[in-house]
Amino acid sequence: MAGLSLMCGDCGHQLRSVQEAQEHAELTGHANFAESTEAVLNLVCTACGKPCRSKTETDLHTKRTGHIEFTDKTEEAAKPIDLEAKSEPLPSSSEPVAGEDIVVSEGMEMVVPDVNKELLAELEAMGFPTARATRALHFTGNDNIEAAVNWVVENENDPEIDRMPMVPAQAKADPAKPTLSPEEIKAKTQELRERARKKKEEEDKRMEREREKAERRRKLGLPAEDPNKVKTPPPAAVETKISLPVRPATKAEQMRNCLRSLKQSHKEDDAKVKRAFQTLLTYVGNVAKNPDEEKFRKIRLSNPSFQERVGSLNGGVQFLELCGFVKDESAAFLFLPRDKVDMPILNSAGAELNSAIVNPFFGVL
């Protein structure tokens, strides 16, 4: 059976054609490709028409847009890979691999590489420093935010992760095009076919294991497994969720939602949001450490400092009310009665605030 895609052996990325493989190789320096009988997924959002190549991409798209319906058009887009088609040669394995240091000649001018500005802005909005985000895009092909995030996670312990990458100015302005001789192209094609053959052998072994498993189930009197059950969730799944009783949100979940709402309402001013979280943590911590001290359990609502840091922000007063604070009869103070001090709730509030302060993704995804 002819291959339906090419698999990059260096990063696992699936590609629909030899041309895509060449473009991927030029961007990343990867040259380890194998023919695969598995077609590249083509899941199209029914709301906006955006195509996604994986379940992870659909999940990210859903988080960003709220769109949840996708149509599987994989079979429509699948075409056999033509390894004999005339095309630009693949880069040789001697080219520098993405992520490796570049050998620089003395006096060579070095510059920051160009990266996709939109993807860079998205990574920065998720809390990644500019240098780290630029480095991730540069070393993953500069075309996929999912790959960039995965690269950051895998390389977070690298001491160089926050150093801005540099490339020769000449390479930035006019990247060299790798060339192969006809003999080298033929060898590369043979190599791809050999890897495809090994891949097919592995697939045949996997299918044999599935057949053995099915035979064991038959002998035990168990029903045969539906192969589509794992890949395609039942259509009634959404209806089933709707029909189930809704579990009331816990106090911790209410606090988390309150803090998330506060951050999203003031997402243009990270400093103000962080100061509000730290101020709330101080109020909660003072009561937890000194529950008998009334001065820590009483807050004047008209206090300018309180208004500037917490009171004027959407969700600030609501969070304190979730901790047990109530407005007194004059509505001039927030007051937490001594007999209403609940240490587990205060501890939970402190944990949620700490998470909101230290987690760069809080309120973003």
mmCIF file of C-alpha atoms in Angstrom:
data_model
loop_
_atom_site.group_PDB
_atom_site.id
_atom_site.type_symbol
_atom_site.label_atom_id
_atom_site.label_comp_id
_atom_site.label_asym_id
_atom_site.label_seq_id
_atom_site.Cartn_x
_atom_site.Cartn_y
_atom_site.Cartn_z
ATOM 1 C CA MET A 1 0.000 0.000 0.000
ATOM 2 C CA ALA A 2 1.335 3.438 -0.934
ATOM 3 C CA GLY A 3 2.158 5.755 1.937
ATOM 4 C CA LEU A 4 -0.354 8.492 2.762
ATOM 5 C CA SER A 5 2.032 10.736 4.695
ATOM 6 C CA LEU A 6 5.645 11.305 5.695
ATOM 7 C CA MET A 7 6.647 11.137 9.362
ATOM 8 C CA CYS A 8 9.519 13.243 10.680
ATOM 9 C CA GLY A 9 11.624 10.904 12.799
ATOM 10 C CA ASP A 10 13.155 13.814 14.731
ATOM 11 C CA CYS A 11 9.973 15.474 16.043
ATOM 12 C CA GLY A 12 7.113 13.113 15.060
ATOM 13 C CA HIS A 13 5.415 15.714 12.822
ATOM 14 C CA GLN A 14 3.220 14.264 10.044
ATOM 15 C CA LEU A 15 3.419 15.810 6.580
ATOM 16 C CA ARG A 16 1.083 15.382 3.604
ATOM 17 C CA SER A 17 3.640 15.540 0.774
ATOM 18 C CA VAL A 18 7.306 15.547 -0.167
ATOM 19 C CA GLN A 19 7.038 19.330 -0.621
ATOM 20 C CA GLU A 20 5.781 19.769 2.950
ATOM 21 C CA ALA A 21 8.614 17.543 4.153
ATOM 22 C CA GLN A 22 11.135 19.752 2.330
ATOM 23 C CA GLU A 23 9.644 22.919 3.807
ATOM 24 C CA HIS A 24 9.706 21.330 7.273
ATOM 25 C CA ALA A 25 13.323 20.294 6.740
ATOM 26 C CA GLU A 26 14.342 23.812 5.657
ATOM 27 C CA LEU A 27 12.687 25.357 8.704
ATOM 28 C CA THR A 28 13.913 22.877 11.325
ATOM 29 C CA GLY A 29 17.004 21.189 9.878
ATOM 30 C CA HIS A 30 15.351 17.775 10.343
ATOM 31 C CA ALA A 31 16.196 15.224 7.637
ATOM 32 C CA ASN A 32 14.906 11.980 9.160
ATOM 33 C CA PHE A 33 11.657 11.156 7.285
ATOM 34 C CA ALA A 34 9.766 7.881 6.842
ATOM 35 C CA GLU A 35 6.777 6.980 4.685
ATOM 36 C CA SER A 36 3.644 6.190 6.717
ATOM 37 C CA THR A 37 0.364 4.455 5.814
ATOM 38 C CA GLU A 38 -1.466 6.689 8.287
ATOM 39 C CA ALA A 39 -3.060 9.765 6.715
ATOM 40 C CA VAL A 40 -2.613 13.211 8.254
ATOM 41 C CA LEU A 41 -5.722 14.099 10.224
ATOM 42 C CA ASN A 42 -7.879 16.847 8.734
ATOM 43 C CA LEU A 43 -10.415 17.920 11.372
ATOM 44 C CA VAL A 44 -12.241 21.040 10.156
ATOM 45 C CA CYS A 45 -14.018 23.373 12.593
ATOM 46 C CA THR A 46 -17.650 23.655 11.473
ATOM 47 C CA ALA A 47 -17.921 27.154 12.950
ATOM 48 C CA CYS A 48 -14.945 28.909 11.337
ATOM 49 C CA GLY A 49 -13.483 26.375 8.887
ATOM 50 C CA LYS A 50 -10.046 26.158 10.553
ATOM 51 C CA PRO A 51 -8.339 22.813 9.755
ATOM 52 C CA CYS A 52 -6.598 20.969 12.626
ATOM 53 C CA ARG A 53 -4.095 18.152 12.241
ATOM 54 C CA SER A 54 -4.437 16.546 15.690
ATOM 55 C CA LYS A 55 -6.699 16.158 18.710
ATOM 56 C CA THR A 56 -4.336 18.464 20.609
ATOM 57 C CA GLU A 57 -4.814 21.195 17.986
ATOM 58 C CA THR A 58 -8.616 20.850 18.212
ATOM 59 C CA ASP A 59 -8.399 21.118 22.023
ATOM 60 C CA LEU A 60 -6.285 24.292 21.761
ATOM 61 C CA HIS A 61 -8.691 25.725 19.162
ATOM 62 C CA THR A 62 -11.646 24.987 21.447
ATOM 63 C CA LYS A 63 -9.926 26.690 24.396
ATOM 64 C CA ARG A 64 -9.227 29.817 22.338
ATOM 65 C CA THR A 65 -12.574 30.104 20.500
ATOM 66 C CA GLY A 66 -15.157 27.947 22.278
ATOM 67 C CA HIS A 67 -15.845 26.048 19.034
ATOM 68 C CA ILE A 68 -16.461 22.358 19.767
ATOM 69 C CA GLU A 69 -17.808 20.869 16.523
ATOM 70 C CA PHE A 70 -15.299 19.417 14.019
ATOM 71 C CA THR A 71 -15.844 17.470 10.790
ATOM 72 C CA ASP A 72 -13.397 14.672 9.955
ATOM 73 C CA LYS A 73 -12.298 15.225 6.337
ATOM 74 C CA THR A 74 -9.166 13.094 6.580
ATOM 75 C CA GLU A 75 -10.187 10.669 3.814
ATOM 76 C CA GLU A 76 -11.103 13.515 1.444
ATOM 77 C CA ALA A 77 -7.689 15.146 1.837
ATOM 78 C CA ALA A 78 -5.611 11.926 1.903
ATOM 79 C CA LYS A 79 -3.469 11.335 -1.201
ATOM 80 C CA PRO A 80 -0.750 8.696 -1.786
ATOM 81 C CA ILE A 81 2.788 10.025 -1.366
ATOM 82 C CA ASP A 82 4.668 10.152 -4.670
ATOM 83 C CA LEU A 83 8.338 9.736 -3.830
ATOM 84 C CA GLU A 84 9.265 9.862 -7.519
ATOM 85 C CA ALA A 85 7.707 13.312 -8.026
ATOM 86 C CA LYS A 86 10.082 16.041 -9.104
ATOM 87 C CA SER A 87 10.657 18.392 -6.238
ATOM 88 C CA GLU A 88 13.237 20.368 -4.356
ATOM 89 C CA PRO A 89 15.861 18.090 -2.757
ATOM 90 C CA LEU A 90 15.682 17.384 0.956
ATOM 91 C CA PRO A 91 18.378 18.954 3.121
ATOM 92 C CA SER A 92 21.323 16.714 3.826
ATOM 93 C CA SER A 93 22.008 15.456 7.327
ATOM 94 C CA SER A 94 25.077 17.676 7.439
ATOM 95 C CA GLU A 95 22.896 20.775 7.750
ATOM 96 C CA PRO A 96 22.711 22.253 11.275
ATOM 97 C CA VAL A 97 19.865 20.769 13.294
ATOM 98 C CA ALA A 98 17.441 23.099 15.047
ATOM 99 C CA GLY A 99 18.464 23.494 18.661
ATOM 100 C CA GLU A 100 22.201 22.993 18.060
ATOM 101 C CA ASP A 101 24.732 25.801 18.339
ATOM 102 C CA ILE A 102 25.840 27.420 15.090
ATOM 103 C CA VAL A 103 29.569 27.634 14.391
ATOM 104 C CA VAL A 104 30.346 31.323 13.992
ATOM 105 C CA SER A 105 33.348 32.703 12.145
ATOM 106 C CA GLU A 106 35.279 35.552 13.706
ATOM 107 C CA GLY A 107 33.775 38.918 12.784
ATOM 108 C CA MET A 108 30.484 37.402 11.576
ATOM 109 C CA GLU A 109 27.492 39.645 12.332
ATOM 110 C CA MET A 110 24.859 37.885 14.467
ATOM 111 C CA VAL A 111 21.195 38.919 14.628
ATOM 112 C CA VAL A 112 17.970 37.714 16.262
ATOM 113 C CA PRO A 113 16.125 35.338 13.883
ATOM 114 C CA ASP A 114 12.774 36.350 12.409
ATOM 115 C CA VAL A 115 9.823 34.470 13.952
ATOM 116 C CA ASN A 116 6.064 34.517 13.443
ATOM 117 C CA LYS A 117 4.915 37.686 15.232
ATOM 118 C CA GLU A 118 1.376 36.376 15.878
ATOM 119 C CA LEU A 119 2.624 33.140 17.457
ATOM 120 C CA LEU A 120 5.194 35.119 19.461
ATOM 121 C CA ALA A 121 2.434 37.390 20.794
ATOM 122 C CA GLU A 122 0.337 34.361 21.795
ATOM 123 C CA LEU A 123 3.245 32.798 23.696
ATOM 124 C CA GLU A 124 3.966 36.096 25.460
ATOM 125 C CA ALA A 125 0.285 36.374 26.404
ATOM 126 C CA MET A 126 0.572 32.923 27.996
ATOM 127 C CA GLY A 127 3.324 34.258 30.273
ATOM 128 C CA PHE A 128 6.498 33.137 28.465
ATOM 129 C CA PRO A 129 9.414 35.625 28.339
ATOM 130 C CA THR A 130 10.154 37.037 24.877
ATOM 131 C CA ALA A 131 13.555 35.331 24.628
ATOM 132 C CA ARG A 132 12.140 31.946 25.626
ATOM 133 C CA ALA A 133 9.204 32.270 23.220
ATOM 134 C CA THR A 134 11.492 33.356 20.360
ATOM 135 C CA ARG A 135 13.848 30.458 21.070
ATOM 136 C CA ALA A 136 10.959 27.953 21.104
ATOM 137 C CA LEU A 137 9.574 29.157 17.767
ATOM 138 C CA HIS A 138 13.013 29.260 16.149
ATOM 139 C CA PHE A 139 13.846 25.678 17.159
ATOM 140 C CA THR A 140 10.447 24.151 16.232
ATOM 141 C CA GLY A 141 9.940 25.446 12.719
ATOM 142 C CA ASN A 142 8.198 28.739 13.531
ATOM 143 C CA ASP A 143 4.772 27.476 12.433
ATOM 144 C CA ASN A 144 3.082 25.683 15.340
ATOM 145 C CA ILE A 145 2.309 27.056 18.817
ATOM 146 C CA GLU A 146 1.680 23.554 20.183
ATOM 147 C CA ALA A 147 5.173 22.427 19.170
ATOM 148 C CA ALA A 148 6.665 25.590 20.683
ATOM 149 C CA VAL A 149 4.924 25.027 24.042
ATOM 150 C CA ASN A 150 6.056 21.375 24.055
ATOM 151 C CA TRP A 151 9.623 22.512 23.341
ATOM 152 C CA VAL A 152 9.540 24.899 26.320
ATOM 153 C CA VAL A 153 8.282 22.138 28.628
ATOM 154 C CA GLU A 154 10.946 19.681 27.426
ATOM 155 C CA ASN A 155 13.786 22.216 27.710
ATOM 156 C CA GLU A 156 12.746 24.135 30.846
ATOM 157 C CA ASN A 157 15.898 23.000 32.691
ATOM 158 C CA ASP A 158 18.222 24.213 29.928
ATOM 159 C CA PRO A 159 20.384 27.029 31.385
ATOM 160 C CA GLU A 160 20.303 28.741 27.957
ATOM 161 C CA ILE A 161 16.492 28.705 27.637
ATOM 162 C CA ASP A 162 16.103 32.432 28.371
ATOM 163 C CA ARG A 163 18.989 33.528 26.142
ATOM 164 C CA MET A 164 17.835 35.166 22.902
ATOM 165 C CA PRO A 165 18.896 32.941 19.950
ATOM 166 C CA MET A 166 21.251 34.480 17.396
ATOM 167 C CA VAL A 167 21.889 33.555 13.762
ATOM 168 C CA PRO A 168 24.315 34.922 11.177
ATOM 169 C CA ALA A 169 22.887 38.010 9.461
ATOM 170 C CA GLN A 170 23.530 36.448 6.057
ATOM 171 C CA ALA A 171 21.569 33.333 7.025
ATOM 172 C CA LYS A 172 18.663 35.505 8.146
ATOM 173 C CA ALA A 173 18.586 37.565 4.958
ATOM 174 C CA ASP A 174 19.324 34.844 2.426
ATOM 175 C CA PRO A 175 19.148 31.299 3.813
ATOM 176 C CA ALA A 176 21.269 28.829 1.859
ATOM 177 C CA LYS A 177 19.344 26.200 -0.096
ATOM 178 C CA PRO A 178 20.764 22.701 0.460
ATOM 179 C CA THR A 179 21.410 20.770 -2.741
ATOM 180 C CA LEU A 180 21.804 17.026 -3.375
ATOM 181 C CA SER A 181 23.137 15.225 -6.379
ATOM 182 C CA PRO A 182 20.844 12.811 -8.315
ATOM 183 C CA GLU A 183 22.644 9.890 -6.649
ATOM 184 C CA GLU A 184 22.050 11.397 -3.198
ATOM 185 C CA ILE A 185 18.377 12.001 -4.027
ATOM 186 C CA LYS A 186 18.036 8.361 -5.104
ATOM 187 C CA ALA A 187 19.729 7.213 -1.880
ATOM 188 C CA LYS A 188 17.453 9.425 0.209
ATOM 189 C CA THR A 189 14.378 8.041 -1.587
ATOM 190 C CA GLN A 190 15.592 4.488 -0.948
ATOM 191 C CA GLU A 191 16.134 5.363 2.700
ATOM 192 C CA LEU A 192 12.579 6.695 2.984
ATOM 193 C CA ARG A 193 11.214 3.523 1.377
ATOM 194 C CA GLU A 194 13.224 1.348 3.765
ATOM 195 C CA ARG A 195 11.862 3.226 6.753
ATOM 196 C CA ALA A 196 8.350 2.920 5.314
ATOM 197 C CA ARG A 197 8.875 -0.836 4.981
ATOM 198 C CA LYS A 198 9.946 -1.099 8.623
ATOM 199 C CA LYS A 199 6.996 1.033 9.628
ATOM 200 C CA LYS A 200 4.667 -1.303 7.746
ATOM 201 C CA GLU A 201 6.234 -4.322 9.469
ATOM 202 C CA GLU A 202 5.569 -2.690 12.829
ATOM 203 C CA GLU A 203 1.977 -1.972 11.774
ATOM 204 C CA ASP A 204 1.531 -5.598 10.672
ATOM 205 C CA LYS A 205 2.812 -6.795 14.055
ATOM 206 C CA ARG A 206 0.413 -4.446 15.824
ATOM 207 C CA MET A 207 -2.503 -5.768 13.746
ATOM 208 C CA GLU A 208 -1.444 -9.342 14.555
ATOM 209 C CA ARG A 209 -1.518 -8.509 18.275
ATOM 210 C CA GLU A 210 -5.006 -7.033 17.809
ATOM 211 C CA ARG A 211 -6.165 -10.220 16.077
ATOM 212 C CA GLU A 212 -4.752 -12.353 18.902
ATOM 213 C CA LYS A 213 -6.489 -10.156 21.439
ATOM 214 C CA ALA A 214 -9.793 -10.470 19.571
ATOM 215 C CA GLU A 215 -9.394 -14.265 19.458
ATOM 216 C CA ARG A 216 -8.808 -14.380 23.235
ATOM 217 C CA ARG A 217 -11.960 -12.313 23.805
ATOM 218 C CA ARG A 218 -13.924 -14.681 21.552
ATOM 219 C CA LYS A 219 -12.732 -17.742 23.494
ATOM 220 C CA LEU A 220 -13.685 -16.062 26.781
ATOM 221 C CA GLY A 221 -17.153 -15.309 25.452
ATOM 222 C CA LEU A 222 -16.622 -11.552 25.525
ATOM 223 C CA PRO A 223 -18.086 -9.288 22.834
ATOM 224 C CA ALA A 224 -15.728 -8.020 20.152
ATOM 225 C CA GLU A 225 -14.315 -4.536 20.690
ATOM 226 C CA ASP A 226 -15.623 -1.787 18.425
ATOM 227 C CA PRO A 227 -12.496 -0.216 16.807
ATOM 228 C CA ASN A 228 -14.385 3.030 16.237
ATOM 229 C CA LYS A 229 -15.376 3.409 19.869
ATOM 230 C CA VAL A 230 -12.001 4.856 20.915
ATOM 231 C CA LYS A 231 -11.514 7.096 17.884
ATOM 232 C CA THR A 232 -15.048 8.484 17.633
ATOM 233 C CA PRO A 233 -16.943 9.300 20.837
ATOM 234 C CA PRO A 234 -20.661 8.426 20.811
ATOM 235 C CA PRO A 235 -22.850 11.283 19.475
ATOM 236 C CA ALA A 236 -25.040 11.026 22.577
ATOM 237 C CA ALA A 237 -22.138 11.895 24.904
ATOM 238 C CA VAL A 238 -23.036 15.581 25.015
ATOM 239 C CA GLU A 239 -26.709 14.825 25.667
ATOM 240 C CA THR A 240 -25.743 12.421 28.454
ATOM 241 C CA LYS A 241 -23.722 15.122 30.196
ATOM 242 C CA ILE A 242 -26.607 17.580 29.934
ATOM 243 C CA SER A 243 -29.066 15.110 31.422
ATOM 244 C CA LEU A 244 -26.889 14.395 34.473
ATOM 245 C CA PRO A 245 -27.452 16.489 37.612
ATOM 246 C CA VAL A 246 -25.017 19.393 37.843
ATOM 247 C CA ARG A 247 -22.668 19.147 40.811
ATOM 248 C CA PRO A 248 -22.611 22.383 42.799
ATOM 249 C CA ALA A 249 -19.292 24.195 42.588
ATOM 250 C CA THR A 250 -17.134 23.796 45.686
ATOM 251 C CA LYS A 251 -15.970 26.816 47.646
ATOM 252 C CA ALA A 252 -12.467 26.416 46.171
ATOM 253 C CA GLU A 253 -13.881 26.348 42.626
ATOM 254 C CA GLN A 254 -15.922 29.486 43.342
ATOM 255 C CA MET A 255 -12.765 31.218 44.622
ATOM 256 C CA ARG A 256 -10.800 30.102 41.559
ATOM 257 C CA ASN A 257 -13.513 31.372 39.205
ATOM 258 C CA CYS A 258 -13.634 34.668 41.098
ATOM 259 C CA LEU A 259 -9.859 35.161 40.740
ATOM 260 C CA ARG A 260 -9.990 34.142 37.070
ATOM 261 C CA SER A 261 -12.739 36.705 36.451
ATOM 262 C CA LEU A 262 -10.675 39.385 38.195
ATOM 263 C CA LYS A 263 -7.633 38.663 36.024
ATOM 264 C CA GLN A 264 -9.588 38.539 32.770
ATOM 265 C CA SER A 265 -11.373 41.807 33.615
ATOM 266 C CA HIS A 266 -8.007 43.560 34.024
ATOM 267 C CA LYS A 267 -5.796 41.488 31.707
ATOM 268 C CA GLU A 268 -4.262 44.652 30.248
ATOM 269 C CA ASP A 269 -2.631 45.463 33.610
ATOM 270 C CA ASP A 270 -0.759 42.443 35.019
ATOM 271 C CA ALA A 271 0.860 44.542 37.758
ATOM 272 C CA LYS A 272 -2.521 45.648 39.125
ATOM 273 C CA VAL A 273 -3.845 42.074 39.088
ATOM 274 C CA LYS A 274 -0.768 40.687 40.861
ATOM 275 C CA ARG A 275 -0.951 43.444 43.493
ATOM 276 C CA ALA A 276 -4.642 42.622 44.107
ATOM 277 C CA PHE A 277 -3.847 38.917 44.558
ATOM 278 C CA GLN A 278 -1.007 39.709 46.976
ATOM 279 C CA THR A 279 -3.205 42.117 48.969
ATOM 280 C CA LEU A 280 -5.969 39.516 49.264
ATOM 281 C CA LEU A 281 -3.378 36.962 50.370
ATOM 282 C CA THR A 282 -2.230 39.386 53.095
ATOM 283 C CA TYR A 283 -5.818 39.863 54.380
ATOM 284 C CA VAL A 284 -6.446 36.104 54.441
ATOM 285 C CA GLY A 285 -3.055 35.326 55.994
ATOM 286 C CA ASN A 286 -3.490 37.906 58.779
ATOM 287 C CA VAL A 287 -6.838 36.422 59.814
ATOM 288 C CA ALA A 288 -5.501 32.841 59.661
ATOM 289 C CA LYS A 289 -2.504 33.751 61.859
ATOM 290 C CA ASN A 290 -4.434 36.034 64.256
ATOM 291 C CA PRO A 291 -8.082 34.876 64.329
ATOM 292 C CA ASP A 292 -8.715 36.574 67.692
ATOM 293 C CA GLU A 293 -7.511 40.009 66.525
ATOM 294 C CA GLU A 294 -10.553 42.022 65.427
ATOM 295 C CA LYS A 295 -8.429 44.561 63.525
ATOM 296 C CA PHE A 296 -7.494 41.848 61.024
ATOM 297 C CA ARG A 297 -11.132 40.794 60.645
ATOM 298 C CA LYS A 298 -12.441 44.280 59.864
ATOM 299 C CA ILE A 299 -11.841 46.233 56.634
ATOM 300 C CA ARG A 300 -13.079 49.782 55.978
ATOM 301 C CA LEU A 301 -14.585 49.784 52.475
ATOM 302 C CA SER A 302 -13.869 53.489 51.937
ATOM 303 C CA ASN A 303 -10.160 53.084 52.699
ATOM 304 C CA PRO A 304 -8.334 54.559 49.649
ATOM 305 C CA SER A 305 -5.621 51.898 49.735
ATOM 306 C CA PHE A 306 -8.210 49.097 49.867
ATOM 307 C CA GLN A 307 -10.223 50.657 47.042
ATOM 308 C CA GLU A 308 -7.165 51.082 44.839
ATOM 309 C CA ARG A 309 -5.800 47.568 45.403
ATOM 310 C CA VAL A 310 -8.952 45.430 45.792
ATOM 311 C CA GLY A 311 -12.281 47.246 46.199
ATOM 312 C CA SER A 312 -12.401 48.835 42.747
ATOM 313 C CA LEU A 313 -11.496 45.588 40.938
ATOM 314 C CA ASN A 314 -14.191 43.259 39.665
ATOM 315 C CA GLY A 315 -14.266 40.216 41.984
ATOM 316 C CA GLY A 316 -12.123 41.655 44.800
ATOM 317 C CA VAL A 317 -14.879 42.120 47.414
ATOM 318 C CA GLN A 318 -16.622 38.954 46.208
ATOM 319 C CA PHE A 319 -13.507 36.883 46.997
ATOM 320 C CA LEU A 320 -13.412 38.210 50.577
ATOM 321 C CA GLU A 321 -17.107 37.384 50.949
ATOM 322 C CA LEU A 322 -16.344 33.807 49.874
ATOM 323 C CA CYS A 323 -13.787 33.733 52.708
ATOM 324 C CA GLY A 324 -16.552 34.626 55.199
ATOM 325 C CA PHE A 325 -16.453 38.435 55.288
ATOM 326 C CA VAL A 326 -19.853 40.207 55.354
ATOM 327 C CA LYS A 327 -20.845 43.856 55.199
ATOM 328 C CA ASP A 328 -21.971 45.299 58.531
ATOM 329 C CA GLU A 329 -25.306 47.082 59.028
ATOM 330 C CA SER A 330 -23.858 50.443 57.974
ATOM 331 C CA ALA A 331 -22.296 48.887 54.850
ATOM 332 C CA ALA A 332 -19.143 50.790 55.736
ATOM 333 C CA PHE A 333 -17.052 47.758 56.745
ATOM 334 C CA LEU A 334 -16.374 44.203 55.693
ATOM 335 C CA PHE A 335 -16.379 42.143 58.885
ATOM 336 C CA LEU A 336 -15.560 38.510 59.638
ATOM 337 C CA PRO A 337 -17.172 37.441 62.970
ATOM 338 C CA ARG A 338 -14.897 35.385 65.205
ATOM 339 C CA ASP A 339 -17.316 32.450 65.262
ATOM 340 C CA LYS A 340 -17.419 32.466 61.443
ATOM 341 C CA VAL A 341 -13.635 32.076 61.020
ATOM 342 C CA ASP A 342 -13.235 28.810 59.093
ATOM 343 C CA MET A 343 -9.587 27.732 58.909
ATOM 344 C CA PRO A 344 -10.048 25.146 56.097
ATOM 345 C CA ILE A 345 -11.724 27.815 53.953
ATOM 346 C CA LEU A 346 -8.953 30.341 54.718
ATOM 347 C CA ASN A 347 -6.298 27.737 53.900
ATOM 348 C CA SER A 348 -8.086 26.931 50.643
ATOM 349 C CA ALA A 349 -8.245 30.652 49.809
ATOM 350 C CA GLY A 350 -4.508 31.003 50.449
ATOM 351 C CA ALA A 351 -3.753 28.023 48.192
ATOM 352 C CA GLU A 352 -5.871 29.442 45.346
ATOM 353 C CA LEU A 353 -4.203 32.863 45.660
ATOM 354 C CA ASN A 354 -0.709 31.346 45.694
ATOM 355 C CA SER A 355 -1.527 29.352 42.569
ATOM 356 C CA ALA A 356 -2.887 32.455 40.825
ATOM 357 C CA ILE A 357 0.278 34.414 41.684
ATOM 358 C CA VAL A 358 2.918 31.870 40.641
ATOM 359 C CA ASN A 359 1.156 30.179 37.692
ATOM 360 C CA PRO A 360 1.807 32.203 34.491
ATOM 361 C CA PHE A 361 -1.045 30.387 32.719
ATOM 362 C CA PHE A 362 -3.670 31.199 35.358
ATOM 363 C CA GLY A 363 -6.694 32.844 33.737
ATOM 364 C CA VAL A 364 -5.114 32.592 30.257
ATOM 365 C CA LEU A 365 -6.125 29.121 29.037
#
